[in-house]
Every structure is written in C-alpha cells, then in structure tokens.
Amino acid sequence: MKTIEALAPDQASLGAAAKLTKRSNWPRLEAHEQLPLIWGECQGSGSNPYRVAFDTSDHGYKCTCPSRKFPCKHILALAWIGATAPASFARVDQTPDWVNDWLGRRRKPGQSPMQATANSEGKSINEASRPAESAPVEDAAAERREAAQRKRAEDTRSAVSAALDELDQWIADQLRLGLAGFVDASSERCRRIAARLVDLKATALAGRIDELPARLMALRSEERPDAAIRELGKLVLLAKAWRAAPDDAELKRQVSTSETRDQILANPDAVPVESDWEVLGEKIETRRDGLVSHATWLLDLKNAVPRFAVLLDFFPASAGRRSGAFAPGDRFKARLVFYPSRNPLRALVAERLGDAAPGSWPSFAPDTAGDPLAAYAAFQDGAPWLADCPVILPAGVIALDEKDSAWWQAANDPHGMALPVAGSVNQTLLGLDLTTTAALWNGARLELLASQSSIGRLDLS
C-alpha cells in the first residue's frame, strides 16, 4: 500500500503523525468489512475527539479538526496505522452516520458535480459503491441533518465562548506580568494562546493574535508597549461584542470563520454596488500560519464621499507568488457585493462589466479634506476592534525627520498636521507636491496606497 507516499506530507507533518499513532490517542479504530474505508476517533487538545475517515481506494479523507494543513496530521496518522498495522482496526458491517454522510456527500475522482449532488442524500456505505441512483430525500434524514447542524452550531458557540474566556484570562496575565516583558516574549506567548484558540474554533482570532508579534517588531522599541496595549484593548472589546451578539455575522467573521462566496451572494443583507473602480494598491503579507494574505484596495470613482472596498484572498505560501487579477492603477466597471458589516469594506466582485475610462479622482467633500482623520473616528466608533481604516488625505508632501523617518505633512495647514508613515519611502517622492493621497491609517502609522500629483498618478503601495 502506498498511501503515505501518495499523500506526500512534509517532514513536520510526518513527525506529528508518528506521535499520534500511539494507541492512547485513538480510543476507537474501525474499518468496513467490504469497502477499503477506515475511520476512527482521535483525542486532541479539545474536549471532543476528532472524527477522522480515510478512503484507501482514492485517498479521499475527512477530519473534523481545525487544522489548516491538508491532509492534517490526524489523517496521516490514520493512514499510517492502516498501512503498517491493519490489525488495529475492528472490522464492522454497520458504519456510523457521520461516515455515511461524508461518503454520500463527497465527489470521487471522475465523478461530475451533478452525480455528486444526486448521490449526496441518504446514502449508506454499501450504496456508495454502486452506480448513482437519484432518490427523494426522506423527511427523517433531513430532520437528522438539521438537528446535527444545530448541534454543531451550538458546540461551536460553546467552544468560542470558552476560547474568549481563556483569552480574557490570558490578557489579564499579560497585564499582571507587565507590558515590557510581554513585548520581549510576545512571539512565544502569542503562539501558545493562538494554538489554544484554534482548538476552541476561534480560528480568525487566533490568526490575529499570531500576527501581533510581527506588527510590534515593525515599530520602534519605544512605541511597542503603546501598540501592544492598544491591540490588547481591541481584543477585549471584540470579546465583549461577541458575547453580546454571538450570531452577528461581522463578529463571527472576526472571531471564528468567514462566510463562503455563495453565502455572501445569497445574503439579502449583503449590499451590491455597481460603479467604476480604481485599484489603489495591494497589501501582501505572509502569515505565521503558512498562509499569504493578499488585500487589494479599491476606490469608488462615482461617489462624492470616499468609498473604498477591499478584496481579500488567502493562499498557501508554499504555492509561491500568484499573479493577481488586478494591478495598481487598473480601472474597471463592476458590481461588487459587500460583506454585511458596520463599516462595509470587504467585498466580492460579483460581475465585471468592462474597463472604465482613465482620469483623475473625483473631488471629494471639503469637510473630509479639512479633517482627513474624521473617517477614522467614525470607523472606530462603529467597530473599535478593527485596525486599518482607508482615508483620503488632502494636499501635502512627504518629508524626513532627523531620524530619517518619513512623515506626511499637510500643505497650507496653519496647524502643521503631520502623520508618520510606515516603512521606507522612495527618495524621489520627498518634497513632491501630492494633491490627493489614499492611505491606510491604524491610529499610529500611515500605509500609503496611491496619490494624485502634478506629474500624474503615483503608486505608493
């Protein structure tokens, strides 16, 4: 049997799988008498065992753990046991409902989506190996599935609630130990609590905390304690908001998981906006969990008040740099659908309608130009747990201070308003008159996206 070779796992996954082959981790291992299907329950760090199934005929698999690796270490361990110690499995004639449900819903190689849909209701293990037959869905089976779905939702809510309780205790511990010590040991401390939050199904929150050390290290040493306490405060506010409204779509997106594209397109609360859009810039970050976050920021060219949209994409870092669908400066007509939110920003391109005519940005309302951070204040009032807020800055210049740090400084401003710029700046931009600038402001630093100037559009991302 070449199961392990076909899966081609990395060495770290194999090492973790080797540890899971211990009998104590697998309270029950079973295999079907006729079909080459094995399954079991593996005790992880959570309160409930993970359910793991593996089809040795085509290497299909299913695991209920929250790991972002595919296949996960539990699948590898089960396949390893099946290849090296098949006697560990008890052969049975009847299979549990969760195995039957998975086998009925999965699409095997060479099977069309229509066949998979026709086979997805009420199949048993034996029927799954026979030619596809369409049959009406029985009411009892539908009720069982709905009950199981409600049970999963309740279990997820309970797990997330427990995760937020642990997060509150963890934050209290960091404050008790002192912020200076937290900054120095943030990598190890954040990784431990993030792993625990993943086990308790608060995966989005875990990813945010896992990235906190990198954001702190990008700042000057004297700025890190203030940034740390701001982020911890945002986490406390997010936890309180979720407890007050655990069914809120935006809060679930921030704490646990996001909706799928189909769910957003079918959601009546998702606002569609058809307009002309310009790609302001991109923000690409490699995360510690092995994923790359690719954010594409857009500007609505037909709205008198600045309206932005961000398209988010995630892909494995091992896949290498992927070519994006858009490039900074592109203009196109499209119908976007925004995720339901207090401050609608994240969106999907529901339909692209062609290219838009080139030109300059619209003249935005003068009150925005008078107070460029007014949008950030409103943004924080609506959702104080969020960080990056897109803003439009009036005429200004970029200059360096005595420490060679870049600052954006407003032109013709008697108060001399100046905002620090994150990262390094191209020296050719220093002193150049920028008529309008689009940037991201997080309360401490500007991340420049694009600007209109006397020499044309400038890509600053």
XYZ file of C-alpha atoms in Angstrom:
461
model
C 0.000 0.000 0.000
C 1.421 3.402 -0.993
C -0.884 5.624 0.985
C 1.756 7.714 2.731
C 3.817 8.169 -0.429
C 0.796 9.331 -2.398
C -0.108 11.950 0.203
C 3.447 13.374 0.093
C 3.412 15.092 3.524
C 6.232 17.244 4.815
C 8.597 16.000 7.498
C 6.967 18.073 10.249
C 3.560 16.541 9.473
C 5.039 13.031 9.446
C 6.681 13.650 12.811
C 3.403 14.849 14.306
C 1.568 11.904 12.758
C 4.068 9.470 14.241
C 3.236 10.758 17.716
C -0.490 10.315 17.060
C -0.125 6.621 16.230
C 0.018 5.900 19.951
C -2.917 3.732 20.913
C -3.940 6.063 23.741
C -4.810 8.783 21.229
C -7.215 6.547 19.295
C -9.978 5.205 21.524
C -11.730 3.531 18.575
C -10.456 2.386 15.157
C -12.795 0.677 12.700
C -12.833 -0.435 9.071
C -15.670 -1.537 6.815
C -15.837 -5.228 6.066
C -16.175 -4.840 2.290
C -15.011 -1.386 1.286
C -11.424 -0.076 1.692
C -12.560 2.580 4.178
C -11.077 3.182 7.634
C -12.091 5.627 10.324
C -11.510 6.445 13.961
C -11.732 8.999 16.714
C -8.563 10.773 17.880
C -8.318 12.642 21.169
C -6.865 16.105 20.521
C -6.483 19.124 22.762
C -10.215 19.838 22.685
C -12.893 18.240 24.854
C -14.395 16.179 22.000
C -12.391 13.668 19.936
C -11.723 14.478 16.280
C -13.528 12.248 13.775
C -11.203 11.021 11.043
C -12.059 8.964 7.929
C -9.848 7.802 5.054
C -10.771 6.074 1.773
C -7.774 3.945 0.783
C -9.092 3.393 -2.752
C -8.684 7.015 -3.906
C -7.036 8.686 -0.871
C -10.080 10.802 -0.013
C -10.193 11.947 3.585
C -12.171 13.857 6.188
C -11.178 15.197 9.637
C -13.127 17.473 11.985
C -10.028 19.147 13.445
C -9.487 22.883 12.731
C -6.019 22.443 11.200
C -5.200 24.461 8.069
C -2.940 21.701 6.728
C -4.372 19.327 4.121
C -4.079 16.496 4.862
C -3.763 17.114 8.599
C -1.624 15.067 10.969
C -4.663 13.024 12.105
C -5.320 11.848 8.538
C -1.644 10.944 8.143
C -1.682 9.034 11.427
C -4.801 7.077 10.446
C -3.328 6.241 7.033
C -0.062 5.239 8.688
C -1.848 2.857 11.050
C -3.827 1.435 8.142
C -0.641 0.801 6.153
C 1.538 -0.550 8.951
C -0.856 -2.101 11.476
C -4.136 -3.037 9.788
C -4.898 -5.450 12.615
C -5.532 -2.438 14.861
C -8.888 -1.904 13.137
C -12.076 -3.672 14.123
C -13.992 -4.771 11.012
C -17.697 -3.863 11.143
C -20.730 -4.296 8.904
C -22.523 -1.130 10.014
C -20.945 2.296 9.904
C -21.775 5.431 11.910
C -23.968 8.113 10.404
C -21.152 10.658 10.173
C -19.114 8.319 7.955
C -22.126 7.578 5.739
C -22.895 11.274 5.487
C -19.341 12.126 4.433
C -19.141 9.352 1.861
C -22.503 10.311 0.384
C -21.556 13.989 0.018
C -18.025 13.646 -1.339
C -17.292 13.633 -5.049
C -14.889 10.938 -6.165
C -12.338 11.418 -8.990
C -14.048 11.325 -12.371
C -17.489 11.990 -10.938
C -19.322 15.093 -12.132
C -20.816 17.614 -9.679
C -24.303 16.628 -10.871
C -23.653 12.997 -9.968
C -22.238 14.021 -6.608
C -25.324 16.110 -5.876
C -27.621 13.269 -6.866
C -25.733 10.904 -4.573
C -25.440 13.252 -1.618
C -28.642 12.424 0.233
C -29.260 9.421 2.440
C -26.599 7.018 1.103
C -25.151 4.165 3.091
C -21.618 2.818 2.770
C -22.673 -0.109 0.552
C -24.831 2.074 -1.690
C -21.944 4.471 -2.251
C -20.054 1.788 -4.208
C -22.981 1.118 -6.569
C -23.944 3.172 -9.644
C -25.522 6.516 -8.795
C -29.287 6.458 -8.288
C -31.407 9.521 -7.669
C -33.845 9.132 -4.796
C -36.063 11.537 -2.872
C -34.789 12.864 0.419
C -36.554 11.271 3.353
C -38.024 13.601 5.920
C -36.430 11.714 8.768
C -32.968 12.022 7.228
C -33.492 15.731 6.608
C -34.552 16.248 10.217
C -31.493 14.374 11.453
C -29.237 16.560 9.338
C -30.894 19.739 10.571
C -30.586 18.548 14.162
C -26.936 17.716 13.592
C -26.369 21.146 12.061
C -27.978 22.848 15.058
C -25.884 20.719 17.392
C -22.689 21.698 15.543
C -23.634 25.381 15.757
C -24.269 25.074 19.495
C -20.996 23.223 20.007
C -19.127 25.893 18.038
C -20.708 28.693 20.061
C -19.828 26.950 23.330
C -16.255 26.376 22.164
C -15.811 30.001 21.052
C -17.248 31.242 24.351
C -14.694 29.112 26.201
C -11.964 30.473 23.913
C -12.879 34.069 24.769
C -12.855 33.223 28.479
C -9.323 31.889 28.104
C -8.360 34.964 26.095
C -9.600 37.286 28.858
C -7.555 35.381 31.420
C -4.505 35.457 29.127
C -4.762 39.235 28.643
C -5.095 39.727 32.403
C -1.947 37.636 32.887
C -0.008 39.760 30.380
C -1.003 42.965 32.136
C -0.099 41.483 35.512
C 3.345 40.423 34.263
C 3.999 43.810 32.635
C 3.895 45.040 29.039
C 7.668 45.334 28.740
C 8.029 41.625 29.393
C 5.140 40.863 27.063
C 6.766 42.669 24.140
C 10.036 40.794 24.638
C 8.323 37.390 24.867
C 5.361 38.121 22.593
C 6.261 35.520 19.961
C 6.153 32.562 22.336
C 3.219 33.808 24.399
C 1.050 34.663 21.394
C 1.799 31.351 19.703
C 0.627 29.395 22.759
C -2.689 31.202 23.159
C -3.253 31.157 19.383
C -2.886 27.354 19.322
C -5.410 27.064 22.128
C -7.880 29.340 20.326
C -7.597 27.194 17.189
C -8.525 24.130 19.244
C -11.579 26.011 20.513
C -12.649 27.033 16.974
C -11.782 30.740 17.310
C -9.563 30.468 14.235
C -9.808 34.053 12.939
C -8.986 35.453 16.366
C -6.078 33.014 16.660
C -4.621 34.246 13.378
C -4.862 37.860 14.519
C -3.036 37.159 17.776
C -0.430 35.047 15.989
C 0.439 38.055 13.810
C 0.699 40.506 16.728
C 4.456 39.963 17.397
C 5.340 40.777 13.779
C 3.365 44.025 13.935
C 5.065 45.004 17.196
C 8.551 44.258 15.915
C 7.951 46.515 12.896
C 7.711 49.517 15.253
C 10.368 51.398 17.147
C 11.171 49.915 20.547
C 9.707 52.901 22.404
C 6.404 52.561 20.504
C 5.850 48.841 21.136
C 4.282 48.975 24.637
C 1.667 51.505 23.484
C 0.893 49.443 20.387
C 0.604 46.292 22.493
C -1.891 47.805 24.915
C -3.951 49.208 22.017
C -4.181 45.779 20.403
C -4.999 44.022 23.681
C -7.712 46.602 24.288
C -9.199 45.921 20.858
C -9.261 42.198 21.657
C -11.134 42.862 24.897
C -13.717 44.975 23.054
C -14.119 42.297 20.381
C -14.702 39.604 23.008
C -17.348 41.731 24.755
C -19.090 42.497 21.477
C -19.236 38.798 20.537
C -20.718 37.842 23.902
C -23.416 40.491 23.427
C -24.275 39.312 19.880
C -22.776 35.856 19.107
C -24.887 35.498 15.958
C -23.672 38.782 14.440
C -22.124 37.962 11.038
C -19.306 40.502 11.299
C -18.308 39.380 14.794
C -18.316 35.710 13.773
C -16.085 36.702 10.860
C -13.645 38.384 13.236
C -13.631 35.585 15.811
C -14.211 32.236 14.115
C -14.836 31.751 10.402
C -15.965 33.769 7.413
C -18.832 33.101 5.046
C -18.301 31.470 1.685
C -18.697 33.362 -1.581
C -22.026 31.660 -2.292
C -23.341 32.581 1.144
C -22.462 36.245 0.633
C -24.022 36.401 -2.823
C -27.220 34.823 -1.471
C -27.357 37.027 1.639
C -30.051 39.741 1.360
C -28.084 41.914 3.828
C -25.040 41.999 1.533
C -25.158 45.370 -0.260
C -24.443 45.347 -4.035
C -22.758 48.429 -5.524
C -22.304 48.880 -9.266
C -19.779 51.567 -10.150
C -16.404 52.396 -11.665
C -13.492 51.283 -9.517
C -9.779 52.006 -9.442
C -7.202 49.668 -7.898
C -5.388 51.836 -5.342
C -2.815 49.269 -4.291
C -2.081 45.907 -2.736
C -1.073 44.741 0.723
C 0.555 41.298 0.685
C 1.601 39.672 3.972
C 2.980 36.211 4.721
C 1.414 34.985 7.937
C 2.941 32.727 10.555
C 0.375 30.007 9.868
C 1.800 29.491 6.359
C -0.861 31.464 4.511
C -0.377 34.580 2.408
C -2.923 37.367 2.813
C -3.452 39.369 -0.391
C -5.571 42.509 0.056
C -6.485 44.600 -2.993
C -7.826 48.079 -2.155
C -10.303 49.788 -4.499
C -11.721 53.314 -4.740
C -15.227 54.132 -5.961
C -14.844 56.715 -8.730
C -18.507 57.744 -8.866
C -19.195 58.587 -5.243
C -18.913 62.132 -3.908
C -17.856 60.797 -0.489
C -14.800 58.494 -0.423
C -15.943 54.891 -0.614
C -13.466 52.039 -0.527
C -13.563 48.289 -0.991
C -11.038 45.573 -0.215
C -10.817 42.203 -1.959
C -9.215 39.570 0.274
C -7.562 36.384 -0.916
C -5.646 33.736 1.035
C -3.375 31.038 -0.379
C -0.541 28.821 0.927
C 2.890 30.416 0.988
C 4.311 27.172 -0.452
C 2.377 27.861 -3.680
C 4.635 30.854 -4.420
C 3.621 34.306 -5.613
C 0.399 34.226 -7.574
C -0.433 36.703 -10.267
C -3.347 38.864 -9.183
C -6.445 39.619 -11.183
C -5.780 43.358 -10.826
C -2.771 45.672 -10.913
C -2.436 49.052 -9.166
C -3.911 51.763 -11.374
C -6.361 49.467 -13.184
C -9.836 50.908 -13.739
C -12.874 48.750 -14.375
C -16.652 48.688 -14.163
C -18.043 46.039 -11.821
C -20.821 45.095 -9.468
C -19.355 44.472 -6.020
C -21.183 42.800 -3.151
C -20.090 43.939 0.306
C -19.946 41.660 3.334
C -22.528 42.753 5.925
C -20.652 44.965 8.370
C -20.863 48.114 10.470
C -18.232 49.631 8.176
C -18.682 47.822 4.842
C -15.235 47.347 3.313
C -14.636 43.734 2.376
C -16.332 42.854 -0.889
C -16.584 40.316 -3.689
C -16.569 41.031 -7.411
C -19.942 39.606 -8.377
C -19.743 40.714 -12.029
C -17.093 42.547 -14.005
C -18.626 44.803 -16.655
C -15.621 46.031 -18.624
C -12.965 48.712 -18.390
C -13.515 52.245 -17.090
C -12.230 55.424 -18.702
C -8.957 56.871 -17.393
C -8.921 60.140 -15.488
C -8.288 61.750 -12.129
C -10.059 61.018 -8.874
C -13.321 62.811 -8.065
C -13.308 65.937 -5.927
C -14.396 64.742 -2.524
C -16.407 66.700 0.034
C -14.461 69.640 1.526
C -15.188 68.626 5.142
C -13.249 65.417 4.536
C -10.313 67.406 3.206
C -10.478 69.659 6.254
C -10.262 66.751 8.696
C -8.653 63.766 6.959
C -8.987 61.551 10.054
C -12.728 62.159 10.537
C -13.417 58.928 8.651
C -11.141 57.046 11.064
C -13.020 58.419 14.086
C -16.351 57.248 12.639
C -14.750 53.929 11.709
C -13.626 53.346 15.309
C -16.989 54.410 16.741
C -18.713 51.710 14.723
C -16.214 48.880 15.253
C -13.389 49.773 17.663
C -11.832 46.305 17.364
C -10.786 46.955 13.747
C -7.389 48.378 12.795
C -6.755 49.596 9.230
C -9.060 52.363 8.014
C -8.742 53.784 4.457
C -8.581 57.585 4.326
C -8.220 60.312 1.708
C -5.599 62.927 2.601
C -5.632 66.480 1.213
C -2.700 68.202 -0.460
C 0.577 67.518 1.277
C 4.213 66.444 0.995
C 6.380 63.644 2.353
C 9.441 64.645 4.361
C 12.033 63.014 6.604
C 12.774 63.917 10.228
C 16.155 63.914 11.927
C 15.921 60.134 12.427
C 15.213 59.580 8.704
C 11.643 58.546 9.457
C 9.083 59.509 6.812
C 6.144 61.798 7.595
C 3.199 63.011 5.546
C 2.694 66.720 6.192
C -0.376 68.716 5.165
C 0.221 71.663 2.846
C -1.253 75.085 3.644
C -2.248 73.902 7.128
C -1.716 76.515 9.864
C -1.637 73.747 12.484
C 1.121 71.865 10.649
C -0.651 68.477 10.732
C 1.810 65.613 10.193
C 1.322 61.832 10.277
C 4.093 59.205 10.489
C 4.469 56.859 7.512
C 5.075 53.142 7.945
C 8.126 51.606 6.294
C 10.546 53.227 3.917
C 9.660 55.759 1.224
C 11.132 56.190 -2.238
C 13.503 59.136 -2.078
C 12.099 60.561 -5.309
C 8.808 61.286 -3.508
C 10.366 63.590 -0.907
C 9.136 67.148 -1.277
C 6.875 66.304 -4.221
C 3.509 68.093 -4.176
C 0.804 65.450 -3.653
C -2.628 66.859 -4.439
C -4.593 63.884 -3.028
C -3.353 60.732 -1.312
C -5.094 57.462 -0.413
C -3.688 55.612 2.594
C -4.486 53.214 5.433
C -4.408 54.673 8.965
C -4.316 52.415 12.046
C -4.127 55.136 14.679
C -0.332 55.182 14.715
C 1.012 54.834 11.167
C 0.049 55.585 7.576
C 0.438 52.959 4.898
C 0.451 54.847 1.611
C -1.501 53.329 -1.288
C -1.581 55.855 -4.152
C -1.515 59.565 -4.825
C -2.505 62.114 -7.451
C 0.237 64.652 -8.139
C 1.296 67.290 -10.625
C 3.132 64.581 -12.608
C 0.203 62.135 -12.600
C -0.820 59.124 -10.559
C 1.779 57.600 -8.203
C 1.689 54.016 -6.973
C 2.877 54.079 -3.339
C 1.892 50.590 -2.102
